[in-house]
């Protein structure tokens, strides 16, 4: 695991690319010299940005698992590296001056400490509580080991943090004091710049970590809210229904009706609020009518609707007649189900069919109890300007056909 | 329908449901094997070469669409009948467009299921009332003349009539009686609608199919 010499960045990358870390390190040093040290900046940034072990997606795991290190050693290493490179440049006579070399080395050291510290202060991952309950030895050991490692960590963190801050401030002061030669105004401007840079160096890691933690927390909160919502819904509806069904197990029709209603509710819930309101949409209103009959009479009704329209007077009459036809089918032909409703909204008219597979009857000899049907279905449709027809064959069931032209006022003359 | 019982493979990830269908089809069809996953379904189908594969629409790993796609590569003539609890248009249309010859809901009675299997095994199509409704919906409405492929993008008057009667819950023989045509002609009309559902580029159909593919 501890294959990283410094921050483990190069070892991690080598691991990811399938190269020998030593080769990568040599290449890195050469490249660093060639780019006047800019690559070092990359190293520090990569070290800070790449997630600590256990954090981040699976793609970063190989890198992350190598990030075991001592913050102090790493910080010192970063500081020394920066120093050595800067000194090398000074030796070569490239633009660095003494007044920059020491402060920069100090800043690198301090910043490395601060970044490491803010990472260490991230909230630890919660150990799975179930592992504790089950008493799994491996999990328990891990859970014990973690607190032991973290014991006394707050003090060390504070110490490291303060030291890092002091280093950065000291570097700033060093820059200021070694630039006394500059005049008043320039001096003030330089002071401001140095202070701003120093403050930014100190605060940036904390703000950075804070932002990342907040985002993670928010995502977690949203997830748990969704879970709670779903649990509440399942509890209110599905579990209740299942309990009811067990209680009514001796009544198959009741059980079937309960299951059917629950199925309908669950489907609606899964589909979201996609369904149109029953006040405007004819299709939605027809489904609502069918559902009401299903619930009241313990029958199964299958509805297929093609097209849709707004509800007007004609559509209301159509819905009323459909309801009567459904009630009639539920009363006289509950089995074998389902009762089928088919409605088609065409350009000039709406057609609606209610079909059952019940015993049927002989249209010639209409029984007395079916008189009501004639008035409630046929009469209603005719008054609204539509048409209704009842067809029945003994042994094969009954079909009520309804037809309503669009936007046509009810003819007054036909009112009884 | 021919005298021999059609052979069937059931592919569904719910064991209880497979057992239920198996006992329901006792004496009506020869259930050769069951499979509980997409991969198993592909392997079993290619091994058993049944007349009809009964296919659950929703299964982890791509569902019915994936099974059809993989089997069709090896055995393009294999016939599938989709069984589903879902009544969502995009699910149904996607399975039909993948190549299933029919779609029925899981609440169907044993006799009707056996009849549907027999029909699919003979190369005909099986539409539930809801699928008939979807087809009518999908082919409803005007589309620009220039974009119409009359062979595929429009239903004939007769096809509409047949679909409407299916949606109203009529059996094939009742439809034949109602329209004064032979049951074979009814089957031919339904097969023709199936072909149009599978091949037409009408906007609604491609949209439904595309949405489904996105979800997979």
Coordinates of C-alpha atoms in Angstrom, one line a residue:
Chain A
X1 CA 0.0 0.0 0.0
X2 CA 2.7 2.5 1.0
X3 CA 4.3 2.6 -2.4
X4 CA 4.2 6.4 -2.7
X5 CA 7.4 8.2 -1.8
X6 CA 5.8 11.6 -1.2
X7 CA 2.1 12.1 -1.8
X8 CA 1.7 8.9 -3.7
X9 CA 0.5 10.8 -6.7
X10 CA 3.1 9.5 -9.2
X11 CA 2.8 6.0 -7.8
X12 CA -0.9 6.2 -8.1
X13 CA -0.8 7.4 -11.7
X14 CA 1.8 4.8 -12.6
X15 CA -0.4 2.2 -11.1
X16 CA -3.4 3.4 -13.2
X17 CA -1.4 3.5 -16.4
X18 CA 0.4 0.2 -15.7
X19 CA 3.9 1.7 -15.6
X20 CA 6.8 1.3 -13.2
X21 CA 6.6 4.2 -10.7
X22 CA 10.4 4.7 -10.8
X23 CA 10.3 5.4 -14.6
X24 CA 7.5 7.9 -14.0
X25 CA 9.4 9.6 -11.3
X26 CA 12.5 10.0 -13.4
X27 CA 10.4 11.3 -16.2
X28 CA 8.7 13.7 -13.8
X29 CA 12.0 15.2 -12.5
X30 CA 13.2 15.7 -16.1
X31 CA 10.0 17.3 -17.1
X32 CA 10.0 19.5 -14.0
X33 CA 13.4 20.9 -14.9
X34 CA 12.4 21.4 -18.5
X35 CA 9.2 23.3 -17.6
X36 CA 10.9 25.6 -15.1
X37 CA 9.1 23.9 -12.2
X38 CA 5.6 24.4 -13.3
X39 CA 5.0 20.6 -13.1
X40 CA 5.6 20.8 -9.4
X41 CA 2.6 23.0 -9.1
X42 CA 0.7 20.2 -10.9
X43 CA 2.0 17.7 -8.4
X44 CA 0.8 19.8 -5.4
X45 CA -2.6 20.3 -7.0
X46 CA -3.0 16.7 -7.9
X47 CA -2.1 15.6 -4.4
X48 CA -4.7 18.0 -2.9
X49 CA -7.4 17.3 -5.4
X50 CA -7.3 13.5 -5.7
X51 CA -9.6 12.0 -3.1
X52 CA -8.3 10.3 0.0
X53 CA -8.7 6.6 0.3
X54 CA -12.2 5.3 0.3
X55 CA -13.5 8.5 -1.2
X56 CA -14.6 9.0 -4.8
X57 CA -15.7 6.8 -7.7
X58 CA -14.4 3.4 -8.6
X59 CA -12.2 5.0 -11.3
X60 CA -10.1 6.7 -8.7
X61 CA -9.8 3.8 -6.3
X62 CA -6.4 2.6 -7.5
X63 CA -5.1 6.2 -6.9
X64 CA -7.0 6.6 -3.7
X65 CA -5.8 3.5 -2.1
X66 CA -2.2 4.7 -2.3
X67 CA -2.8 7.9 -0.5
X68 CA -1.7 6.7 2.9
X69 CA 0.9 9.1 4.2
X70 CA 2.2 11.3 7.0
X71 CA 1.2 14.9 6.5
X72 CA 4.3 16.2 8.1
X73 CA 6.7 14.2 6.0
X74 CA 4.8 15.1 2.8
X75 CA 4.7 18.8 3.7
X76 CA 8.4 18.8 4.4
X77 CA 9.0 17.0 1.2
X78 CA 7.0 19.4 -0.8
X79 CA 8.7 22.4 0.8
X80 CA 12.2 20.9 0.2
X81 CA 11.4 20.0 -3.4
X82 CA 10.3 23.5 -4.1
X83 CA 13.3 24.9 -2.4
X84 CA 15.7 22.7 -4.3
X85 CA 14.2 23.4 -7.6
X86 CA 14.2 27.2 -6.9
X87 CA 17.8 27.0 -5.7
X88 CA 18.8 25.1 -8.8
X89 CA 17.2 27.9 -10.9
X90 CA 19.1 30.5 -8.9
X91 CA 22.3 28.7 -9.6
X92 CA 21.5 28.6 -13.3
X93 CA 20.9 32.4 -13.1
X94 CA 17.2 32.2 -14.2
X95 CA 15.0 35.0 -13.0
X96 CA 14.5 33.9 -9.4
X97 CA 15.9 36.2 -6.7
X98 CA 16.7 35.4 -3.0
X99 CA 13.8 37.5 -1.9
X100 CA 11.4 35.0 -3.6
X101 CA 13.1 31.7 -3.0
X102 CA 12.8 31.4 0.8
X103 CA 9.3 32.7 1.0
X104 CA 8.1 30.4 -1.8
X105 CA 9.6 27.4 -0.1
X106 CA 8.0 28.4 3.2
X107 CA 4.6 28.9 1.5
X108 CA 4.8 25.5 -0.2
X109 CA 5.5 23.8 3.1
X110 CA 2.7 25.7 4.9
X111 CA 0.2 25.1 2.1
X112 CA 1.0 21.4 2.0
X113 CA 0.3 21.2 5.7
X114 CA -2.9 23.1 5.4
X115 CA -4.3 21.0 2.6
X116 CA -3.4 17.8 4.4
X117 CA -5.0 19.1 7.6
X118 CA -8.3 20.0 6.0
X119 CA -8.4 16.7 4.3
X120 CA -7.9 14.9 7.6
X121 CA -10.7 16.9 9.2
X122 CA -13.3 15.5 6.8
X123 CA -16.0 13.6 8.6
X124 CA -15.1 9.9 8.7
X125 CA -17.3 7.4 6.8
X126 CA -19.9 5.9 9.1
X127 CA -19.2 2.2 9.9
X128 CA -22.1 0.0 8.9
X129 CA -24.2 -0.4 12.1
X130 CA -25.5 -3.8 10.9
X131 CA -21.9 -5.1 11.0
X132 CA -21.9 -4.3 14.7
X133 CA -25.2 -5.9 15.4
X134 CA -24.2 -9.1 13.6
X135 CA -21.0 -9.1 15.5
X136 CA -18.9 -9.8 12.4
X137 CA -15.3 -10.0 13.7
X138 CA -13.6 -8.4 10.7
X139 CA -15.9 -5.4 10.6
X140 CA -15.8 -4.9 14.3
X141 CA -12.0 -5.0 14.3
X142 CA -11.9 -2.3 11.6
X143 CA -14.3 -0.2 13.5
X144 CA -12.2 -0.4 16.6
X145 CA -9.0 0.3 14.7
X146 CA -10.3 3.5 13.3
X147 CA -11.0 5.4 16.5
X148 CA -7.6 4.3 17.9
X149 CA -5.9 5.9 14.9
X150 CA -8.0 9.0 15.2
X151 CA -7.5 9.4 18.9
X152 CA -5.6 12.6 19.6
X153 CA -6.1 13.6 16.0
X154 CA -7.9 16.9 16.8
X155 CA -4.9 18.2 18.7
X156 CA -2.4 17.2 16.1
X157 CA -4.7 18.7 13.4
X158 CA -4.8 22.0 15.3
X159 CA -1.1 22.0 15.8
X160 CA -0.4 21.3 12.1
X161 CA -3.0 23.9 11.0
X162 CA -1.6 26.7 13.2
X163 CA 1.9 25.8 12.1
X164 CA 0.9 26.0 8.4
X165 CA -0.8 29.3 8.9
X166 CA 2.2 30.7 10.6
X167 CA 4.5 29.5 7.8
X168 CA 2.4 31.2 5.1
X169 CA 2.2 34.4 7.1
X170 CA 5.9 34.3 7.8
X171 CA 6.6 33.8 4.1
X172 CA 4.4 36.9 3.4
X173 CA 6.3 39.0 5.9
X174 CA 9.6 37.8 4.5
X175 CA 8.6 39.0 1.1
X176 CA 7.6 42.3 2.5
X177 CA 10.7 42.9 4.6
X178 CA 13.0 42.0 1.8
X179 CA 11.3 44.5 -0.6
X180 CA 11.9 47.5 1.6
X181 CA 13.8 49.2 -1.2
X182 CA 10.5 49.9 -2.9
X183 CA 8.9 53.3 -2.5
X184 CA 5.8 54.1 -0.4
X185 CA 2.9 53.6 -2.9
X186 CA 4.4 50.5 -4.4
X187 CA 5.1 49.2 -1.0
X188 CA 1.5 49.5 0.0
X189 CA 0.2 47.9 -3.2
X190 CA 2.7 45.0 -2.7
X191 CA 1.6 44.6 0.9
X192 CA -2.0 44.3 -0.1
X193 CA -1.1 41.7 -2.8
X194 CA 1.0 39.7 -0.4
X195 CA -1.6 39.7 2.3
X196 CA -4.4 38.7 -0.1
X197 CA -2.2 35.9 -1.5
X198 CA -1.4 34.7 2.0
X199 CA -5.0 34.8 3.2
X200 CA -6.1 33.0 0.1
X201 CA -3.5 30.3 0.6
X202 CA -4.7 29.8 4.2
X203 CA -8.4 29.8 3.5
X204 CA -8.7 28.1 0.1
X205 CA -8.3 24.5 1.4
X206 CA -11.0 25.0 4.0
X207 CA -13.5 26.6 1.6
X208 CA -12.7 23.9 -1.0
X209 CA -13.4 21.1 1.5
X210 CA -16.4 22.9 2.9
X211 CA -18.0 23.2 -0.5
X212 CA -17.4 19.5 -1.3
X213 CA -18.8 18.3 2.0
X214 CA -21.9 20.5 1.6
X215 CA -22.6 19.1 -1.8
X216 CA -22.2 15.6 -0.6
X217 CA -24.5 16.2 2.4
X218 CA -27.2 17.8 0.2
X219 CA -27.2 14.8 -2.2
X220 CA -27.5 12.4 0.7
X221 CA -30.4 14.4 2.2
X222 CA -32.3 14.4 -1.1
X223 CA -31.7 10.6 -1.4
X224 CA -33.0 9.9 2.1
X225 CA -36.0 12.2 1.6
X226 CA -36.9 10.2 -1.5
X227 CA -36.5 7.0 0.4
X228 CA -38.7 8.2 3.2
X229 CA -41.4 9.3 0.7
X230 CA -41.5 5.9 -1.0
X231 CA -41.5 4.1 2.4
X232 CA -44.5 6.2 3.5
X233 CA -46.4 5.6 0.3
X234 CA -45.8 1.8 0.4
X235 CA -46.8 1.8 4.0
X236 CA -50.0 3.8 3.5
X237 CA -51.2 1.9 0.5
X238 CA -49.6 -1.4 -0.3
X239 CA -49.1 -2.7 3.2
X240 CA -52.6 -1.7 4.2
X241 CA -54.1 -3.5 1.3
X242 CA -52.1 -6.6 1.9
X243 CA -53.3 -6.7 5.5
X244 CA -56.9 -6.2 4.4
X245 CA -56.5 -9.0 1.8
X246 CA -55.3 -11.4 4.5
X247 CA -58.3 -10.5 6.7
X248 CA -60.7 -11.1 3.8
X249 CA -59.1 -14.2 2.5
X250 CA -62.4 -16.1 2.6
X251 CA -64.0 -13.7 0.1
X252 CA -62.3 -14.2 -3.3
X253 CA -64.3 -11.4 -5.0
X254 CA -63.4 -8.9 -2.2
X255 CA -59.7 -9.9 -2.4
X256 CA -59.7 -9.5 -6.2
X257 CA -61.3 -6.1 -5.9
X258 CA -58.8 -5.0 -3.3
X259 CA -55.9 -6.2 -5.4
X260 CA -57.2 -4.5 -8.4
X261 CA -57.7 -1.1 -6.7
X262 CA -54.2 -1.3 -5.2
X263 CA -52.8 -2.1 -8.6
X264 CA -54.5 0.9 -10.1
X265 CA -53.2 3.2 -7.4
X266 CA -49.7 1.9 -7.7
X267 CA -49.7 2.4 -11.4
X268 CA -50.9 5.9 -11.1
X269 CA -48.3 6.6 -8.5
X270 CA -45.5 5.1 -10.6
X271 CA -46.7 7.1 -13.6
X272 CA -46.4 10.3 -11.6
X273 CA -49.0 13.0 -12.1
X274 CA -49.2 12.4 -15.8
X275 CA -52.9 11.8 -16.0
X276 CA -55.1 14.7 -17.1
X277 CA -57.6 16.1 -14.6
X278 CA -61.0 14.5 -14.7
X279 CA -62.6 17.9 -15.0
X280 CA -61.2 18.6 -18.5
X281 CA -60.2 15.3 -20.1
X282 CA -63.0 12.9 -21.3
X283 CA -60.6 9.9 -21.2
X284 CA -59.6 10.6 -17.6
X285 CA -63.3 11.1 -16.6
X286 CA -64.3 7.8 -18.2
X287 CA -61.5 6.0 -16.4
X288 CA -62.8 7.6 -13.1
X289 CA -66.3 6.4 -13.8
X290 CA -65.0 2.8 -14.5
X291 CA -63.0 2.9 -11.3
X292 CA -65.9 4.0 -9.2
X293 CA -68.0 1.1 -10.6
X294 CA -65.1 -1.3 -10.0
X295 CA -64.8 -0.2 -6.4
X296 CA -68.6 -0.2 -5.6
X297 CA -69.5 -3.5 -7.3
X298 CA -66.4 -5.6 -6.9
X299 CA -66.1 -6.2 -10.7
X300 CA -63.2 -5.8 -13.1
X301 CA -63.5 -3.1 -15.8
X302 CA -60.9 -2.7 -18.5
X303 CA -60.9 0.7 -20.3
X304 CA -59.3 1.4 -23.6
X305 CA -59.6 5.0 -24.9
X306 CA -58.3 6.3 -28.3
X307 CA -58.0 10.0 -28.5
X308 CA -59.3 12.6 -26.1
X309 CA -61.5 15.7 -26.0
X310 CA -62.7 18.3 -23.6
X311 CA -65.8 17.6 -21.6
X312 CA -68.9 19.4 -22.9
X313 CA -72.7 18.7 -22.5
X314 CA -72.6 15.9 -24.9
X315 CA -69.6 14.2 -23.3
X316 CA -71.3 14.5 -19.9
X317 CA -74.4 12.7 -21.2
X318 CA -72.1 10.1 -22.7
X319 CA -70.3 9.6 -19.4
X320 CA -73.6 9.3 -17.6
X321 CA -74.9 6.7 -20.1
X322 CA -71.6 4.8 -19.9
X323 CA -71.9 4.7 -16.1
X324 CA -75.4 3.3 -16.4
X325 CA -74.3 0.6 -18.8
X326 CA -71.4 -0.3 -16.5
X327 CA -73.7 -0.5 -13.5
X328 CA -76.0 -2.7 -15.4
X329 CA -73.3 -5.0 -16.6
X330 CA -71.9 -5.2 -13.0
X331 CA -75.3 -6.1 -11.7
X332 CA -76.3 -8.7 -14.3
X333 CA -73.0 -10.0 -15.7
X334 CA -70.2 -9.6 -13.1
X335 CA -68.6 -12.9 -14.4
X336 CA -66.7 -13.8 -16.4
X337 CA -64.9 -10.5 -16.3
X338 CA -63.6 -8.2 -17.2
X339 CA -66.3 -5.8 -18.5
X340 CA -64.7 -4.0 -21.5
X341 CA -65.1 -0.3 -22.2
X342 CA -63.8 1.0 -25.5
X343 CA -64.1 4.7 -26.4
X344 CA -62.9 6.4 -29.5
X345 CA -62.8 10.1 -30.0
X346 CA -63.1 10.7 -33.8
X347 CA -63.2 13.9 -35.8
X348 CA -67.0 14.4 -35.7
X349 CA -68.2 12.1 -33.0
X350 CA -67.3 10.0 -30.0
X351 CA -68.2 6.3 -29.9
X352 CA -68.3 4.3 -26.7
X353 CA -68.9 0.6 -26.2
X354 CA -69.5 -1.4 -23.0
X355 CA -69.3 -5.1 -23.4
X356 CA -69.8 -7.9 -20.9
X357 CA -69.6 -11.7 -21.3
X358 CA -72.5 -12.4 -19.0
X359 CA -75.6 -14.6 -19.7
X360 CA -77.1 -12.1 -22.1
X361 CA -80.8 -11.8 -22.7
X362 CA -83.3 -12.1 -25.5
X363 CA -83.9 -8.6 -26.9
X364 CA -87.4 -9.6 -28.0
X365 CA -88.5 -10.3 -24.5
X366 CA -87.0 -7.5 -22.5
X367 CA -87.4 -8.3 -18.8
X368 CA -89.1 -5.8 -16.6
X369 CA -86.0 -4.9 -14.6
X370 CA -84.3 -3.8 -17.8
X371 CA -86.9 -1.2 -18.5
X372 CA -84.8 1.3 -16.5
X373 CA -81.9 0.8 -18.9
X374 CA -84.0 2.0 -21.8
X375 CA -84.7 5.3 -20.1
X376 CA -81.4 5.9 -18.4
X377 CA -79.2 5.0 -21.4
X378 CA -81.2 5.3 -24.6
X379 CA -83.3 8.3 -23.4
X380 CA -80.3 10.2 -22.0
X381 CA -78.3 9.8 -25.2
X382 CA -81.2 10.8 -27.4
X383 CA -81.9 13.9 -25.3
X384 CA -78.3 15.0 -25.7
X385 CA -78.4 14.5 -29.4
X386 CA -76.7 11.1 -29.5
X387 CA -77.7 7.5 -30.1
X388 CA -77.6 4.3 -28.1
X389 CA -78.1 0.7 -29.0
X390 CA -78.2 -2.4 -26.8
X391 CA -77.3 -5.7 -28.4
X392 CA -77.5 -9.0 -26.5
X393 CA -77.2 -12.6 -27.4
X394 CA -78.1 -15.3 -25.0
X395 CA -75.0 -17.0 -23.8
X396 CA -72.6 -14.6 -25.3
X397 CA -73.1 -11.4 -23.4
X398 CA -74.4 -7.9 -24.0
X399 CA -72.9 -4.8 -25.7
X400 CA -74.1 -1.3 -25.3
X401 CA -73.1 1.0 -28.1
X402 CA -73.2 4.8 -27.6
X403 CA -72.5 7.5 -30.2
X404 CA -72.4 11.2 -29.6
X405 CA -71.8 13.8 -32.3
X406 CA -69.5 16.7 -31.4
X407 CA -70.6 20.3 -30.7
X408 CA -74.2 19.8 -31.6
X409 CA -77.0 21.3 -29.4
X410 CA -79.6 18.9 -28.2
X411 CA -82.6 19.0 -30.5
X412 CA -85.4 20.7 -28.4
X413 CA -88.2 18.9 -30.1
X414 CA -87.2 15.5 -28.8
X415 CA -87.5 16.5 -25.2
X416 CA -90.2 14.4 -23.5
Chain B
X1 CA -55.7 -24.6 -35.3
X2 CA -53.6 -27.7 -35.9
X3 CA -54.0 -30.7 -33.7
X4 CA -50.5 -31.0 -32.2
X5 CA -50.0 -28.9 -29.1
X6 CA -47.5 -26.1 -29.6
X7 CA -44.2 -26.2 -27.7
X8 CA -43.4 -23.3 -25.4
X9 CA -40.5 -21.8 -23.4
X10 CA -41.5 -19.4 -20.6
X11 CA -39.0 -16.6 -19.9
X12 CA -40.0 -14.6 -16.8
X13 CA -38.0 -13.4 -13.8
X14 CA -40.9 -14.2 -11.4
X15 CA -40.7 -17.9 -10.4
X16 CA -44.2 -17.8 -9.0
X17 CA -45.6 -16.5 -12.3
X18 CA -43.7 -19.1 -14.3
X19 CA -45.1 -21.9 -12.2
X20 CA -48.6 -20.4 -12.5
X21 CA -48.5 -20.3 -16.3
X22 CA -47.0 -23.7 -16.5
X23 CA -49.9 -25.3 -14.5
X24 CA -52.4 -23.2 -16.4
X25 CA -51.1 -24.5 -19.8
X26 CA -51.3 -28.1 -18.6
X27 CA -52.9 -30.0 -21.4
X28 CA -53.1 -27.0 -23.6
X29 CA -49.5 -26.6 -24.6
X30 CA -46.2 -28.4 -24.1
X31 CA -44.0 -26.3 -21.8
X32 CA -40.5 -27.4 -22.6
X33 CA -38.5 -25.2 -20.3
X34 CA -38.5 -22.1 -18.1
X35 CA -35.9 -19.4 -17.8
X36 CA -35.5 -16.6 -15.2
X37 CA -33.1 -14.2 -16.8
X38 CA -32.3 -12.7 -20.2
X39 CA -29.2 -14.7 -20.8
X40 CA -30.9 -18.0 -19.6
X41 CA -33.8 -17.1 -21.9
X42 CA -31.6 -16.7 -24.9
X43 CA -29.7 -20.0 -24.3
X44 CA -32.8 -22.0 -23.5
X45 CA -34.7 -20.7 -26.5
X46 CA -31.8 -21.5 -28.9
X47 CA -31.5 -25.0 -27.3
X48 CA -35.2 -26.0 -27.2
X49 CA -36.3 -24.2 -30.4
X50 CA -39.9 -24.0 -29.2
X51 CA -42.8 -23.0 -31.4
X52 CA -43.4 -20.0 -29.2
X53 CA -41.4 -18.1 -26.5
X54 CA -43.6 -16.6 -23.8
X55 CA -41.7 -13.5 -22.8
X56 CA -42.1 -11.2 -19.8
X57 CA -41.6 -7.6 -21.0
X58 CA -39.8 -6.4 -17.8
X59 CA -36.7 -8.3 -16.8
X60 CA -33.4 -7.0 -15.4
X61 CA -30.8 -6.7 -18.1
X62 CA -32.8 -5.4 -21.0
X63 CA -36.1 -7.4 -20.8
X64 CA -38.0 -8.9 -23.6
X65 CA -36.4 -6.6 -26.2
X66 CA -33.0 -7.9 -25.4
X67 CA -34.0 -11.6 -25.6
X68 CA -35.6 -11.1 -29.0
X69 CA -32.6 -9.1 -30.3
X70 CA -30.2 -11.8 -29.2
X71 CA -32.2 -14.8 -30.4
X72 CA -33.1 -13.2 -33.7
X73 CA -29.4 -13.1 -34.5
X74 CA -29.2 -16.9 -34.5
X75 CA -32.8 -17.8 -35.2
X76 CA -34.7 -15.1 -37.1
X77 CA -37.8 -17.2 -37.5
X78 CA -38.3 -17.7 -33.7
X79 CA -41.8 -16.5 -32.7
X80 CA -42.4 -14.6 -29.5
X81 CA -45.5 -13.7 -27.5
X82 CA -45.1 -10.9 -25.0
X83 CA -46.8 -11.1 -21.6
X84 CA -46.8 -8.1 -19.4
X85 CA -48.4 -6.4 -16.4
X86 CA -47.4 -3.1 -17.9
X87 CA -50.0 -1.2 -19.9
X88 CA -47.6 1.6 -20.8
X89 CA -47.6 2.2 -24.6
X90 CA -43.9 2.6 -24.9
X91 CA -43.2 -0.8 -23.4
X92 CA -45.7 -2.6 -25.6
X93 CA -44.7 -0.9 -28.8
X94 CA -41.0 -1.4 -28.1
X95 CA -41.5 -5.2 -27.7
X96 CA -43.7 -5.4 -30.8
X97 CA -41.2 -3.4 -32.8
X98 CA -38.4 -5.6 -31.6
X99 CA -40.2 -8.5 -33.3
X100 CA -42.8 -10.0 -30.9
X101 CA -45.8 -11.4 -32.8
X102 CA -48.2 -10.5 -30.1
X103 CA -48.9 -8.9 -26.7
X104 CA -51.3 -10.0 -24.0
X105 CA -51.7 -9.0 -20.4
X106 CA -50.9 -11.4 -17.5
X107 CA -54.5 -11.3 -16.4
X108 CA -55.5 -13.3 -19.5
X109 CA -57.4 -16.5 -18.9
X110 CA -55.7 -19.9 -19.5
X111 CA -57.9 -20.7 -22.5
X112 CA -57.3 -17.4 -24.1
X113 CA -53.5 -17.7 -23.5
X114 CA -53.5 -21.1 -25.1
X115 CA -55.4 -19.7 -28.1
X116 CA -52.9 -16.9 -28.4
X117 CA -50.0 -19.3 -28.2
X118 CA -51.6 -21.5 -30.9
X119 CA -52.1 -18.4 -33.1
X120 CA -48.6 -17.1 -32.7
X121 CA -47.2 -20.6 -33.4
X122 CA -48.9 -20.5 -36.7
X123 CA -47.4 -17.2 -37.6
X124 CA -50.4 -15.0 -36.9
X125 CA -50.5 -12.0 -34.7
X126 CA -52.2 -11.6 -31.3
X127 CA -53.5 -8.3 -30.2
X128 CA -54.9 -7.6 -26.7
X129 CA -57.7 -5.0 -26.7
X130 CA -55.2 -2.5 -25.3
X131 CA -52.6 -3.1 -28.0
X132 CA -55.4 -2.6 -30.6
X133 CA -56.2 0.7 -28.9
X134 CA -52.5 1.7 -29.1
X135 CA -52.4 0.8 -32.7
X136 CA -55.4 2.9 -33.5
X137 CA -54.0 5.8 -31.4
X138 CA -50.6 5.6 -33.2
X139 CA -52.1 5.6 -36.7
X140 CA -54.6 8.3 -35.8
X141 CA -54.1 11.9 -37.0
X142 CA -52.9 13.4 -40.1
X143 CA -49.3 13.4 -41.3
X144 CA -48.0 15.4 -44.2
X145 CA -48.8 13.7 -47.6
X146 CA -45.2 13.8 -48.7
X147 CA -44.1 11.8 -45.7
X148 CA -46.7 9.0 -46.1
X149 CA -45.6 5.6 -47.1
X150 CA -49.1 4.3 -47.9
X151 CA -47.9 0.7 -47.5
X152 CA -46.8 1.3 -43.9
X153 CA -47.9 4.6 -42.5
X154 CA -51.7 4.2 -42.8
X155 CA -54.3 1.7 -41.8
X156 CA -56.9 0.6 -44.3
X157 CA -60.6 1.0 -43.4
X158 CA -60.9 -2.7 -42.9
X159 CA -57.9 -2.9 -40.6
X160 CA -59.4 -0.1 -38.5
X161 CA -62.6 -1.9 -38.2
X162 CA -60.9 -5.1 -37.1
X163 CA -58.8 -3.2 -34.5
X164 CA -61.9 -1.5 -33.2
X165 CA -63.7 -4.8 -32.7
X166 CA -60.6 -6.2 -30.9
X167 CA -60.5 -3.2 -28.7
X168 CA -64.2 -3.7 -27.9
X169 CA -63.4 -7.2 -26.7
X170 CA -64.6 -9.3 -29.7
X171 CA -63.1 -12.7 -30.4
X172 CA -61.8 -13.4 -33.9
X173 CA -64.7 -15.5 -34.8
X174 CA -67.1 -12.8 -33.6
X175 CA -65.2 -10.2 -35.7
X176 CA -65.5 -12.5 -38.8
X177 CA -69.2 -12.8 -38.2
X178 CA -69.7 -9.1 -37.6
X179 CA -67.8 -8.0 -40.7
X180 CA -69.0 -10.9 -42.9
X181 CA -65.5 -12.1 -43.6
X182 CA -63.7 -15.4 -42.8
X183 CA -61.6 -15.8 -39.7
X184 CA -58.5 -16.3 -41.9
X185 CA -59.1 -12.8 -43.4
X186 CA -59.4 -11.3 -39.9
X187 CA -56.0 -12.9 -39.1
X188 CA -54.5 -11.5 -42.3
X189 CA -55.7 -8.0 -41.3
X190 CA -54.2 -8.3 -37.8
X191 CA -50.9 -9.6 -39.2
X192 CA -50.8 -6.7 -41.6
X193 CA -51.3 -4.2 -38.8
X194 CA -48.6 -5.9 -36.8
X195 CA -46.2 -5.5 -39.8
X196 CA -47.1 -1.8 -40.0
X197 CA -46.5 -1.4 -36.2
X198 CA -43.1 -2.9 -36.6
X199 CA -42.0 -1.1 -39.7
X200 CA -43.7 2.2 -39.9
X201 CA -41.7 5.4 -39.3
X202 CA -44.7 7.3 -38.0
X203 CA -43.6 9.8 -35.4
X204 CA -45.5 8.3 -32.4
X205 CA -44.1 4.8 -33.0
X206 CA -40.5 5.9 -33.4
X207 CA -40.8 8.1 -30.3
X208 CA -42.2 5.4 -28.2
X209 CA -39.6 3.0 -29.3
X210 CA -36.8 5.5 -28.8
X211 CA -38.0 6.4 -25.3
X212 CA -38.0 2.7 -24.3
X213 CA -34.5 2.2 -25.7
X214 CA -33.2 5.1 -23.6
X215 CA -34.5 3.5 -20.5
X216 CA -32.8 0.2 -21.1

